[in-house]
Amino acid sequence: MDRQFNLITIMPVLILDNDGDRLYAKYYDDTYPTVKEQKAFEKNIFNKTHRTDSEIALLEGLTVVYKSNIDLFFYVIGSSHENELMLMAVLNCLFDSLSQMLRKNVERRALLENMEGLFLAVDEIVDGGVILESDPQQVVHRVALRGDDVPLTEQTVTQVLQSAKEQIKWSLLR
Amino acid sequence: MIKKFDKKDEESGSGSNPFQHLEKSAVLQEARIFNETPINPRRCLHILTKIIYLLNQGEHFGTTEATEAFFAMTRLFQSNDQTLRRMCYLTIKEMANISEDVIIVTSSLTKDMTGKEDVYRGPAIRALCRITDTTMLQAIERYMKQAIVDKVPSVSSSALVSSLHMVKMSYDVVKRWVNEAQEAASSDNIMVQYHALGLLYHLRKNDRLAVTKMLNKFTKSGLKSPFAYCMLIRIASKLLDETEGGHDSPLFDFIESCLRNKNEMVVYEAASAIVHMPNCTARELAPAVSVLQLFCSSPKAALRYAAVRTLNKVAMKHPSAVTACNLDLENLITDSNRSIATLAITTLLKTGSESSVDRLMKQISSFVSEISDEFKVVVVQAISALCQKYPRKHSVMMNFLSNMLRDDGGFEYKRAIVDCIISIIEENPESKETGLAHLCEFIEDCEHTVLATKILHLLGKEGPRTPQPSKYIRFIFNRVVLESEAVRAAAVSALAKFGAQNDDLLPSVLVLMQRCMMDSDDEVRDRATFYMNVLQQKQKALNAAYIFNGLSVSIPGLEKSLHQYTLEPSEKPFDMKTVPLATTPITEQKTEIAPVATSKLPEKLAPSRQDIYQEQLASIPEFQGLGPLFKSSEPVQLTEAETEYVVRCVKHTFARHMVFQFDCTNTLNDQLLQKVIVQMEPSEAYEVIHYIPAASLPYSQPGSCYTLVRLPDDDPTAVSCTFSCTMKYLVRDCDPNTGEPDDDGYDDEYVLEDLEVTVADHIQKVLKPNFGAAWEEVGDEFEKEETFALASVRTLDEAVGNIISFLGMQPCERSDKVPENKNSHVLFLAGVFRGGHDVLVRARLALADGVTMQVTVRSSEETVVDVILASVG
């Protein structure tokens, strides 16, 4: 209860790949103090959510809002007493910011090539569990990644082919 | 080099992860290029990303290596590459707790936070506050104040949020920024508004008046930020709760007005706040329920989930308020999100009619295997509630539960099912046999020791009283052969109960016991030997005392007494009666039927309230030699709620004395009370022996004083007495701000309400699981019977409640529940009278123009019987 009055809303923010492995995880409190407990929690969450596309669940007494895209799973997790829509606002903001930064190409490969962008974006959205910003435009603006990531025209032919292939593959699989 | 390597890696196959095979030592090696001049921003950025990635994966960095990398990183501040700089801030935050001497970057960060680049300022503030401490915070205080009121939102937000994080550590510094926070709260930016409100509340939360003022201001002026609105609603409902303000207060009006906000987040927050308020009437709930109803058909799953979860809460207390939403809930029972479907069904189970139960149960069983354990528990709890509402449906429920019991599931889930079945058995005698059969089947293959022992205990209690007790023996004995020690021991105890109650089974039970006496485990053997010997005596009284009704003393108390006895060995045998009795737990509070956060705290065997009192009293020299504490009453308020001094009294009963503990609180901040005692004037032959004052009572710090009273020896029947109480003390006026008292004070007194001692203070509740056996055990030597007419009582329920609270005894055999539509009822009460005499009461009640009551009392001591009858009359 007290944490709600600290504005502390978010417990962890997670991004997992489609094997359930951690690509990004930021825990803002000590609910899962050790790496071992964190990974076990992530496995559990992934197992319960990766087959269904249902946006929200209650797991281990925590409210989990999530979203998947191609081969990425995004999770924002808060206490079960938290306003679910606030958690949702954070999830949407994270996803939309990344979507803009990765030029709608929200998939594992593109994300891994822009990890610093992800790190900076999450840092602008949540600070110590407090929602810092919920407007993706603002987040993208503040991260201000300059054009030193490879523009589309300069991507190698193989890269373009590769990502096209993957997108088709995933759209068939889903 | 690195770039090239990355390229190759990218092309080598799909899904490759450039970070996959990162070696911490290799990365740290690479970090050496931080020291090269000129700085290559791209390469350095890449390495910093790798470092943060490794930290993020949970890689452990030793202090030395982290410090080394950190110091190398500080060089990168020379570069003006924006992204690189931002990554440096992140690295600082991530390493703040791992590396040493992180404060060396303070001046660089201070420079950035006050510099011209807006992109740097916000993140620099947050990084700086992460590594700063109270003394350093004072050095940058000026900059923080400026940043809070900065017109760039990201700077202001960063400063506000960082201040909020610092409040815990440096309250005294941060509280000086309240004016700046106030100014920021009127910002146009929604996030700044939210953060400013959060900080303002935090700085003022201990001053209720200031919080009220702040609320008034913001609720009138209106805010733009939905987040800030949610925060305001939370503050308002907390304030309502604390002040116990009625629902006609402006705060409630504010929350209700938020139901009409444009933003769904705010509307939901307001609805949820209203639903969670204690004692809301159906009329006050209605607007909240109707917005939740609208949300039920939202395309957003999160909103549907939030709505139905909250409606589920409403349905627990006010099922009728939710009935209007039944149609919307029906639409949700096939929702693709199983959590929503489950919540919808369990809500409908609470609000729907008896006829819909079968259909809903069928629907839910079609997907029960797909939902998480948390929700399965919700389903079980809903079923449990349903069984109490519609007892006739128990056969459907029982079937469903037994199917669930066979499914896979964790401990919490299984425990919920077992508890539910047990409660059905207790409520409906006709379901007992099927229920026991299901449980028997369950323990055949049960991995949870706790559940197996619990069920065996139940079998021992209920099994012998069924028409065919013999069929349970096989199940129980199978446990003895197959299970772990704890389960075997429980099985032996259960067997003994069959032998004690069913004479025709006794020979077979004895044979089985004999086999148990050869068990490999000490506890199992001991139990078997003990029961064997008791059973062979074939005496009802022995069976009752040692098999049916176990020890009724407090276990920590027994441990302490035995330890004491071994320290001072004496000729006398150890006397069980000197051990304090266990305070029977008030009948299990129904756990809230909602998927509440399952607490992670391990269940500790907390010492009972009475054990704590015993400890406290024993530490006061005047109270040594009073013997063990017999009973402590619930606290009695001796003042009105809102007075200068708040006093409540706990009555502690000993064998020949009583100690009155007065917990006093001084609510005047300009007074210090000293030498506080409560003077007592008894109406009967009670004798006040000693007052123990509370030395001093500063503002709002509770203190206790005690009064020791001797009970009249010559007249054991004088159990009730009224005391007039006056609090006497020395007042010293003091400065409200510093608490510094004046040098001299004056005596004063304050009249408290009268304190009653009644028969209930002399009797401790004891639960006899088998009342009949206990009744026989005490025997009719001192039995007395009398008939009373309770003219003022209209229902049996009321009569039962009155008797229980008046005598302060424990109802047994669930006889405190009067079945519906009956004109007569028998109430069984058990207790122990001061001095350690068992006392049992059987009250036959008949309803006809008021209630007629025939009371039969049995005890091992005649005076006790007289006392009880005298006090009833």
PDB file of N, CA and C in Angstrom, chain B residues 103-140:
ATOM      1  N   ILE B 103      31.689   8.485  -6.488  1.00  0.00           N
ATOM      2  CA  ILE B 103      31.420   9.916  -6.347  1.00  0.00           C
ATOM      3  C   ILE B 103      32.403  10.781  -7.124  1.00  0.00           C
ATOM      4  N   ILE B 104      33.442  10.165  -7.686  1.00  0.00           N
ATOM      5  CA  ILE B 104      34.382  11.019  -8.437  1.00  0.00           C
ATOM      6  C   ILE B 104      33.737  11.660  -9.655  1.00  0.00           C
ATOM      7  N   VAL B 105      32.582  11.121 -10.107  1.00  0.00           N
ATOM      8  CA  VAL B 105      31.967  11.726 -11.293  1.00  0.00           C
ATOM      9  C   VAL B 105      31.039  12.880 -10.921  1.00  0.00           C
ATOM     10  N   THR B 106      30.935  13.168  -9.602  1.00  0.00           N
ATOM     11  CA  THR B 106      29.990  14.193  -9.154  1.00  0.00           C
ATOM     12  C   THR B 106      30.143  15.499  -9.926  1.00  0.00           C
ATOM     13  N   SER B 107      31.393  15.969 -10.069  1.00  0.00           N
ATOM     14  CA  SER B 107      31.555  17.287 -10.690  1.00  0.00           C
ATOM     15  C   SER B 107      31.178  17.242 -12.172  1.00  0.00           C
ATOM     16  N   SER B 108      31.513  16.131 -12.860  1.00  0.00           N
ATOM     17  CA  SER B 108      31.115  16.016 -14.267  1.00  0.00           C
ATOM     18  C   SER B 108      29.602  16.072 -14.389  1.00  0.00           C
ATOM     19  N   LEU B 109      28.915  15.319 -13.507  1.00  0.00           N
ATOM     20  CA  LEU B 109      27.461  15.270 -13.593  1.00  0.00           C
ATOM     21  C   LEU B 109      26.845  16.628 -13.240  1.00  0.00           C
ATOM     22  N   THR B 110      27.411  17.277 -12.204  1.00  0.00           N
ATOM     23  CA  THR B 110      26.878  18.584 -11.831  1.00  0.00           C
ATOM     24  C   THR B 110      27.008  19.549 -12.999  1.00  0.00           C
ATOM     25  N   LYS B 111      28.120  19.433 -13.698  1.00  0.00           N
ATOM     26  CA  LYS B 111      28.328  20.296 -14.854  1.00  0.00           C
ATOM     27  C   LYS B 111      27.241  20.042 -15.907  1.00  0.00           C
ATOM     28  N   ASP B 112      26.992  18.752 -16.170  1.00  0.00           N
ATOM     29  CA  ASP B 112      25.990  18.418 -17.181  1.00  0.00           C
ATOM     30  C   ASP B 112      24.588  18.838 -16.763  1.00  0.00           C
ATOM     31  N   MET B 113      24.295  18.721 -15.466  1.00  0.00           N
ATOM     32  CA  MET B 113      22.929  19.010 -15.034  1.00  0.00           C
ATOM     33  C   MET B 113      22.633  20.502 -15.101  1.00  0.00           C
ATOM     34  N   THR B 114      23.687  21.324 -15.050  1.00  0.00           N
ATOM     35  CA  THR B 114      23.456  22.766 -15.127  1.00  0.00           C
ATOM     36  C   THR B 114      23.848  23.321 -16.483  1.00  0.00           C
ATOM     37  N   GLY B 115      24.274  22.435 -17.391  1.00  0.00           N
ATOM     38  CA  GLY B 115      24.768  22.878 -18.686  1.00  0.00           C
ATOM     39  C   GLY B 115      23.681  23.316 -19.651  1.00  0.00           C
ATOM     40  N   LYS B 116      24.070  23.451 -20.890  1.00  0.00           N
ATOM     41  CA  LYS B 116      23.127  23.970 -21.883  1.00  0.00           C
ATOM     42  C   LYS B 116      22.357  22.863 -22.581  1.00  0.00           C
ATOM     43  N   GLU B 117      22.947  21.663 -22.640  1.00  0.00           N
ATOM     44  CA  GLU B 117      22.321  20.575 -23.390  1.00  0.00           C
ATOM     45  C   GLU B 117      21.140  19.999 -22.609  1.00  0.00           C
ATOM     46  N   ASP B 118      19.915  20.275 -23.054  1.00  0.00           N
ATOM     47  CA  ASP B 118      18.746  19.755 -22.347  1.00  0.00           C
ATOM     48  C   ASP B 118      18.723  18.235 -22.325  1.00  0.00           C
ATOM     49  N   VAL B 119      19.237  17.617 -23.394  1.00  0.00           N
ATOM     50  CA  VAL B 119      19.226  16.153 -23.456  1.00  0.00           C
ATOM     51  C   VAL B 119      20.041  15.557 -22.307  1.00  0.00           C
ATOM     52  N   TYR B 120      21.060  16.276 -21.856  1.00  0.00           N
ATOM     53  CA  TYR B 120      21.905  15.759 -20.777  1.00  0.00           C
ATOM     54  C   TYR B 120      21.310  16.004 -19.398  1.00  0.00           C
ATOM     55  N   ARG B 121      20.589  17.116 -19.266  1.00  0.00           N
ATOM     56  CA  ARG B 121      20.310  17.589 -17.901  1.00  0.00           C
ATOM     57  C   ARG B 121      19.482  16.611 -17.070  1.00  0.00           C
ATOM     58  N   GLY B 122      18.352  16.177 -17.644  1.00  0.00           N
ATOM     59  CA  GLY B 122      17.503  15.247 -16.891  1.00  0.00           C
ATOM     60  C   GLY B 122      18.246  13.988 -16.450  1.00  0.00           C
ATOM     61  N   PRO B 123      18.793  13.237 -17.419  1.00  0.00           N
ATOM     62  CA  PRO B 123      19.489  12.011 -17.043  1.00  0.00           C
ATOM     63  C   PRO B 123      20.653  12.264 -16.088  1.00  0.00           C
ATOM     64  N   ALA B 124      21.338  13.406 -16.243  1.00  0.00           N
ATOM     65  CA  ALA B 124      22.465  13.696 -15.349  1.00  0.00           C
ATOM     66  C   ALA B 124      21.973  13.864 -13.916  1.00  0.00           C
ATOM     67  N   ILE B 125      20.829  14.537 -13.757  1.00  0.00           N
ATOM     68  CA  ILE B 125      20.268  14.701 -12.406  1.00  0.00           C
ATOM     69  C   ILE B 125      19.986  13.341 -11.787  1.00  0.00           C
ATOM     70  N   ARG B 126      19.364  12.470 -12.587  1.00  0.00           N
ATOM     71  CA  ARG B 126      18.989  11.171 -12.035  1.00  0.00           C
ATOM     72  C   ARG B 126      20.216  10.342 -11.688  1.00  0.00           C
ATOM     73  N   ALA B 127      21.257  10.423 -12.538  1.00  0.00           N
ATOM     74  CA  ALA B 127      22.481   9.676 -12.239  1.00  0.00           C
ATOM     75  C   ALA B 127      23.154  10.249 -10.993  1.00  0.00           C
ATOM     76  N   LEU B 128      23.147  11.571 -10.899  1.00  0.00           N
ATOM     77  CA  LEU B 128      23.810  12.219  -9.776  1.00  0.00           C
ATOM     78  C   LEU B 128      23.129  11.842  -8.454  1.00  0.00           C
ATOM     79  N   CYS B 129      21.809  11.882  -8.453  1.00  0.00           N
ATOM     80  CA  CYS B 129      21.100  11.568  -7.214  1.00  0.00           C
ATOM     81  C   CYS B 129      21.292  10.103  -6.828  1.00  0.00           C
ATOM     82  N   ARG B 130      21.601   9.277  -7.809  1.00  0.00           N
ATOM     83  CA  ARG B 130      21.802   7.864  -7.519  1.00  0.00           C
ATOM     84  C   ARG B 130      23.084   7.660  -6.712  1.00  0.00           C
ATOM     85  N   ILE B 131      24.072   8.528  -6.900  1.00  0.00           N
ATOM     86  CA  ILE B 131      25.356   8.302  -6.230  1.00  0.00           C
ATOM     87  C   ILE B 131      25.580   9.275  -5.081  1.00  0.00           C
ATOM     88  N   THR B 132      24.603  10.097  -4.808  1.00  0.00           N
ATOM     89  CA  THR B 132      24.843  11.160  -3.839  1.00  0.00           C
ATOM     90  C   THR B 132      24.383  10.753  -2.443  1.00  0.00           C
ATOM     91  N   ASP B 133      24.882  11.403  -1.415  1.00  0.00           N
ATOM     92  CA  ASP B 133      24.384  11.153  -0.065  1.00  0.00           C
ATOM     93  C   ASP B 133      23.948  12.487   0.561  1.00  0.00           C
ATOM     94  N   THR B 134      23.507  12.428   1.820  1.00  0.00           N
ATOM     95  CA  THR B 134      22.888  13.615   2.400  1.00  0.00           C
ATOM     96  C   THR B 134      23.816  14.827   2.399  1.00  0.00           C
ATOM     97  N   THR B 135      25.075  14.625   2.763  1.00  0.00           N
ATOM     98  CA  THR B 135      25.981  15.783   2.812  1.00  0.00           C
ATOM     99  C   THR B 135      26.201  16.374   1.435  1.00  0.00           C
ATOM    100  N   MET B 136      26.384  15.460   0.442  1.00  0.00           N
ATOM    101  CA  MET B 136      26.607  15.963  -0.895  1.00  0.00           C
ATOM    102  C   MET B 136      25.361  16.604  -1.459  1.00  0.00           C
ATOM    103  N   LEU B 137      24.211  16.079  -1.010  1.00  0.00           N
ATOM    104  CA  LEU B 137      22.959  16.623  -1.517  1.00  0.00           C
ATOM    105  C   LEU B 137      22.847  18.097  -1.142  1.00  0.00           C
ATOM    106  N   GLN B 138      23.322  18.418   0.060  1.00  0.00           N
ATOM    107  CA  GLN B 138      23.262  19.820   0.476  1.00  0.00           C
ATOM    108  C   GLN B 138      24.092  20.704  -0.446  1.00  0.00           C
ATOM    109  N   ALA B 139      25.216  20.121  -0.931  1.00  0.00           N
ATOM    110  CA  ALA B 139      26.072  20.903  -1.821  1.00  0.00           C
ATOM    111  C   ALA B 139      25.388  21.219  -3.144  1.00  0.00           C
ATOM    112  N   ILE B 140      24.532  20.306  -3.601  1.00  0.00           N
ATOM    113  CA  ILE B 140      23.883  20.562  -4.897  1.00  0.00           C
ATOM    114  C   ILE B 140      22.457  21.051  -4.730  1.00  0.00           C
TER     115      ILE B 140
END
